[in-house]
PDB file of C-alpha atoms and ligand atoms in Angstrom:
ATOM      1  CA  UNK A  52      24.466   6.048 -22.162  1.00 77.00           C
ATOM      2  CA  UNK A  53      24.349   3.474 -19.454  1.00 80.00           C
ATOM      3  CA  UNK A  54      20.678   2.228 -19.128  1.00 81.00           C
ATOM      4  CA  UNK A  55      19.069   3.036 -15.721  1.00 87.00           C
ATOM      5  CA  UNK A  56      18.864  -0.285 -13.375  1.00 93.00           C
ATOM      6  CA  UNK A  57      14.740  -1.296 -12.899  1.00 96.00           C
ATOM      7  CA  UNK A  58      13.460  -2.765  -9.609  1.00 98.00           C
ATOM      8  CA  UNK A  59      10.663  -4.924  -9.138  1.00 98.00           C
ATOM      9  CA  UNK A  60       7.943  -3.741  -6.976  1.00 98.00           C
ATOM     10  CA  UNK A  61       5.257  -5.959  -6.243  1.00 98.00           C
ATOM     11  CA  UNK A  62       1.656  -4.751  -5.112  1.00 98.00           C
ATOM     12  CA  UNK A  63       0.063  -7.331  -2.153  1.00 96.00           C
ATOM     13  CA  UNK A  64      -2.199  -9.364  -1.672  1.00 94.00           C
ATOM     14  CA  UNK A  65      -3.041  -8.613  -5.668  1.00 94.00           C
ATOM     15  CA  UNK A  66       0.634  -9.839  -6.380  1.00 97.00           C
ATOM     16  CA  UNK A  67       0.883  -7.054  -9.474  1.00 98.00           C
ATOM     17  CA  UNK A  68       3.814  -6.263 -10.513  1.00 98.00           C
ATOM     18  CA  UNK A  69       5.642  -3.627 -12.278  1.00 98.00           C
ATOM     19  CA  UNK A  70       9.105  -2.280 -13.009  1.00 97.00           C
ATOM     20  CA  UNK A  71      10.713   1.039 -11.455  1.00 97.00           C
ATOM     21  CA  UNK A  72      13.708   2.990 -11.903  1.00 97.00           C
ATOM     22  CA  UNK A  73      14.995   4.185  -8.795  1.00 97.00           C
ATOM     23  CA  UNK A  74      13.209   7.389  -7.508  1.00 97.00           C
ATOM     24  CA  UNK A  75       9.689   6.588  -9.064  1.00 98.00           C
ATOM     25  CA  UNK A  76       7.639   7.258  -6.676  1.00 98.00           C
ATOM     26  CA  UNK A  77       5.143   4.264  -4.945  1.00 98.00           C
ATOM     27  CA  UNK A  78       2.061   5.998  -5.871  1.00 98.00           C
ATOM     28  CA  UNK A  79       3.114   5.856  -9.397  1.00 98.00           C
ATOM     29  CA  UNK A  80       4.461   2.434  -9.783  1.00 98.00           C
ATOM     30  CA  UNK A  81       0.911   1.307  -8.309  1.00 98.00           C
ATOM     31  CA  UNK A  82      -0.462   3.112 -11.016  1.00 97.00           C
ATOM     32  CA  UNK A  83       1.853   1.715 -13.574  1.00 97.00           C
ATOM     33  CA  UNK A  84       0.909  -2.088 -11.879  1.00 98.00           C
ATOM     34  CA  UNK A  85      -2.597  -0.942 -12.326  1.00 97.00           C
ATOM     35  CA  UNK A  86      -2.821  -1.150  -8.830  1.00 96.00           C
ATOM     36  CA  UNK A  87      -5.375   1.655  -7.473  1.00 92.00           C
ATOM     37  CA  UNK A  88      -4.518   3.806  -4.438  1.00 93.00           C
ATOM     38  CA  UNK A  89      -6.928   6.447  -3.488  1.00 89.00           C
ATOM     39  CA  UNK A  90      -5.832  10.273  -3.654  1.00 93.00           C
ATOM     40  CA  UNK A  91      -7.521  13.539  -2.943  1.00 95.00           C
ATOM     41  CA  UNK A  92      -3.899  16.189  -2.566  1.00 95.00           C
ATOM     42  CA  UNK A  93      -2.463  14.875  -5.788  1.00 91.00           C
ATOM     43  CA  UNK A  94       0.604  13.021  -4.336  1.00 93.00           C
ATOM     44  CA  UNK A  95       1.383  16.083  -1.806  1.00 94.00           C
ATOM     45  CA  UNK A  96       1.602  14.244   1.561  1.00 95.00           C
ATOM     46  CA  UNK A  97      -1.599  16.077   2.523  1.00 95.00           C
ATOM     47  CA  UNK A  98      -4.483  13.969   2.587  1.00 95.00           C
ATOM     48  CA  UNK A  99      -3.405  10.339   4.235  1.00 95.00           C
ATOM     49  CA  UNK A 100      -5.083   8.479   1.564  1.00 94.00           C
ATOM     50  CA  UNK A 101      -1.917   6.734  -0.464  1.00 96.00           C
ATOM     51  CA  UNK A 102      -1.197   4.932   2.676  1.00 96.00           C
ATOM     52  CA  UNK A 103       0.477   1.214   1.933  1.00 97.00           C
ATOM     53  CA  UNK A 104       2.745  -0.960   4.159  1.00 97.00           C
ATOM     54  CA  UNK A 105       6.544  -1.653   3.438  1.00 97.00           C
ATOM     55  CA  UNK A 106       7.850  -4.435   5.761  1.00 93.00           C
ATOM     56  CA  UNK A 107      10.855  -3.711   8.156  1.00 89.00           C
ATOM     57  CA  UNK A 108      13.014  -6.115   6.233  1.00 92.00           C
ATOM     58  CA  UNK A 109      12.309  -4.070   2.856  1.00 93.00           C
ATOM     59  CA  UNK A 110      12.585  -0.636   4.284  1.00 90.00           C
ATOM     60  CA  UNK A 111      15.784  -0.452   2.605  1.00 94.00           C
ATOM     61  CA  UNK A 112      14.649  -0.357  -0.304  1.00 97.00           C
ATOM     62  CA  UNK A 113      12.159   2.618  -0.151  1.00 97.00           C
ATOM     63  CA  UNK A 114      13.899   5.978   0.002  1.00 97.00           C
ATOM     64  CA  UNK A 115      13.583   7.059   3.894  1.00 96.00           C
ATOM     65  CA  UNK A 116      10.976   9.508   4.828  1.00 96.00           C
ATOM     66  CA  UNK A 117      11.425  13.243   4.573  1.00 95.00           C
ATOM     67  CA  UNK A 118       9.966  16.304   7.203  1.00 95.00           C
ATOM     68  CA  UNK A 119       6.849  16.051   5.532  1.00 94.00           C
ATOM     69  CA  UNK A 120       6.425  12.636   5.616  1.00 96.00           C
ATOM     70  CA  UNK A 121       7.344  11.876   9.333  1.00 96.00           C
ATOM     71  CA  UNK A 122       5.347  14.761  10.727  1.00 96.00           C
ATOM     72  CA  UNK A 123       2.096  13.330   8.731  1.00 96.00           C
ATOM     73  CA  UNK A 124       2.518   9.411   9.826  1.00 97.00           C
ATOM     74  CA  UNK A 125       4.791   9.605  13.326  1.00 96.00           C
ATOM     75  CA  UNK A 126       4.664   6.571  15.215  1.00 96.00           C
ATOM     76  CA  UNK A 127       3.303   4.600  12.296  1.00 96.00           C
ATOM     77  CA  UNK A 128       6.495   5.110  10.229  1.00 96.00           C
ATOM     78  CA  UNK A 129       7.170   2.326  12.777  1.00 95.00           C
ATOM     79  CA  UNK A 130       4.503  -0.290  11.930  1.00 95.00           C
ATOM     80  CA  UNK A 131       5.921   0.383   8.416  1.00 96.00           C
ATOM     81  CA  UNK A 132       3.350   2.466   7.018  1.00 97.00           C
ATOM     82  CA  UNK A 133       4.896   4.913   4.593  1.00 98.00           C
ATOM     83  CA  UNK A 134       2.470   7.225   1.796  1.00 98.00           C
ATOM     84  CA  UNK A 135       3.115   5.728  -1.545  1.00 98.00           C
ATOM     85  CA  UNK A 136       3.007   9.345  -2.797  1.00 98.00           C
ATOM     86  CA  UNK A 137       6.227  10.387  -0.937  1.00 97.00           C
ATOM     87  CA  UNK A 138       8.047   6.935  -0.733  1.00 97.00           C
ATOM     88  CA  UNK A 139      10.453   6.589  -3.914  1.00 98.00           C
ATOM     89  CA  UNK A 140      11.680   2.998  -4.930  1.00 98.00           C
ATOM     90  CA  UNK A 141      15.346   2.318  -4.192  1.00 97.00           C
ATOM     91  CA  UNK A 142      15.608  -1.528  -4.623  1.00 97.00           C
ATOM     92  CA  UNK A 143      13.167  -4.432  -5.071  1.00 97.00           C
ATOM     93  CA  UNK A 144      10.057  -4.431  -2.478  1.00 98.00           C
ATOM     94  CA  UNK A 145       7.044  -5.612  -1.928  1.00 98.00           C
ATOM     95  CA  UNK A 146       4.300  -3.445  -0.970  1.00 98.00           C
ATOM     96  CA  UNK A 147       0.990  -3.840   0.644  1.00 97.00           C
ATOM     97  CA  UNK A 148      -2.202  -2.113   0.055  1.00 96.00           C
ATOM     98  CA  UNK A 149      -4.649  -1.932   2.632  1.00 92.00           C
ATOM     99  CA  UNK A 150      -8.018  -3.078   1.844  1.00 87.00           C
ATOM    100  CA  UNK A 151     -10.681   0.004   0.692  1.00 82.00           C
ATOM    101  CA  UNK A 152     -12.479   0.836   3.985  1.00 79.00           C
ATOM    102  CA  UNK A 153     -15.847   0.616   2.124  1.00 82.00           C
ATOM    103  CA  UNK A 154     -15.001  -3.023   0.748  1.00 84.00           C
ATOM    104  CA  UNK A 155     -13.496  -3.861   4.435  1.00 83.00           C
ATOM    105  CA  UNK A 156     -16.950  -2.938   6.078  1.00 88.00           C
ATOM    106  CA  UNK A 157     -18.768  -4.542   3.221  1.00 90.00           C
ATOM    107  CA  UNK A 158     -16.941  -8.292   3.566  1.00 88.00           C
ATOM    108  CA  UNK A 159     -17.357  -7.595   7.430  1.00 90.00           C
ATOM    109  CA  UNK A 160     -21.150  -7.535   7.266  1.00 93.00           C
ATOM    110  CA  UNK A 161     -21.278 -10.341   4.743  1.00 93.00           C
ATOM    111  CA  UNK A 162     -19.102 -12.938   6.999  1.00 93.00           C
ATOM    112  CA  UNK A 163     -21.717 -11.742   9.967  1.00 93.00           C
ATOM    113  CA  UNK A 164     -24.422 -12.422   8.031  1.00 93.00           C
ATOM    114  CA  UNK A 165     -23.098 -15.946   7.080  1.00 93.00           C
ATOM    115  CA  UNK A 166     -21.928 -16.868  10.687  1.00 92.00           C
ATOM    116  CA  UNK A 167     -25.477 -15.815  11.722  1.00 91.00           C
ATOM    117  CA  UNK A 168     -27.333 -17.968   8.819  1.00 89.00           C
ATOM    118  CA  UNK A 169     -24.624 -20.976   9.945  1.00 89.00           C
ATOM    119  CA  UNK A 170     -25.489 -20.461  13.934  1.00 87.00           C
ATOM    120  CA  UNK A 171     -29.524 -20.811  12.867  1.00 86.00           C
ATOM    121  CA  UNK A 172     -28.356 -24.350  11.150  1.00 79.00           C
ATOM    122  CA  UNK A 173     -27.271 -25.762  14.117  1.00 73.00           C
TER     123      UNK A 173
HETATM  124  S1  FES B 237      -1.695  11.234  -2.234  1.00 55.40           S
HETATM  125 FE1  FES B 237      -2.358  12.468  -0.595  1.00 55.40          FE
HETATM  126  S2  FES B 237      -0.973  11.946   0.967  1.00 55.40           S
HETATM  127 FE2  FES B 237      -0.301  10.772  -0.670  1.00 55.40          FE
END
């Protein structure tokens, strides 16, 4: 038996990597890279929370969204926005994982606070 051809799909900005037959699905190779992507339906296109971000010159290599898929994201299927639970690895890619909301308006505050302390120094 022929064995099956593995893609590389790489996990930004952490740069992890992992290996994926074709038709593994993006949630799982993050989980494989030890990349972690938030899920509450269990990989059923229902709660929004696998987002990532697949550039326009890599869409290719992502199977194309299904019904399910394009009613849940619309327009942003078009910013390249695709749920790692429904989009299967056809070819090499690089994928990026938006920063945790709760980390996002954590580092926010924190660059405030030091633009504040560095505005009081001068
Ligand atoms: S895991 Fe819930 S939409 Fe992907």
């Amino acid at each position: 038996m022929k064995p099956q051809k593995r893609y590389k799909v790489t996990f930004l900005p952490e740069g992890k990597q992992t290996e994926a037959a074709k038709g593994l699905s993006l949630l799982e190779a993050a989980r494989r890279a030890g990349v972690k992507l938030a899920t509450r339906c269990g990989g059923k296109a229902g709660c929004l929370m696998c987002k990532v971000r697949v550039d326009a010159q890599e869409a290719g290599a992502v199977k194309p969204p299904g019904d399910a898929e394009r009613r849940k994201l619309g327009s942003q299927l078009d910013e390249g926005v695709r749920l790692a639970c429904q989009a299967e690895v056809w070819g090499d890619v690089r994928v990026t994982v938006p920063e945790d909301p709760l980390k996002a308006a954590v580092r926010r505050r924190l660059e405030e606070a030091r633009r504040e302390r560095e505005d009081e120094l001068w």
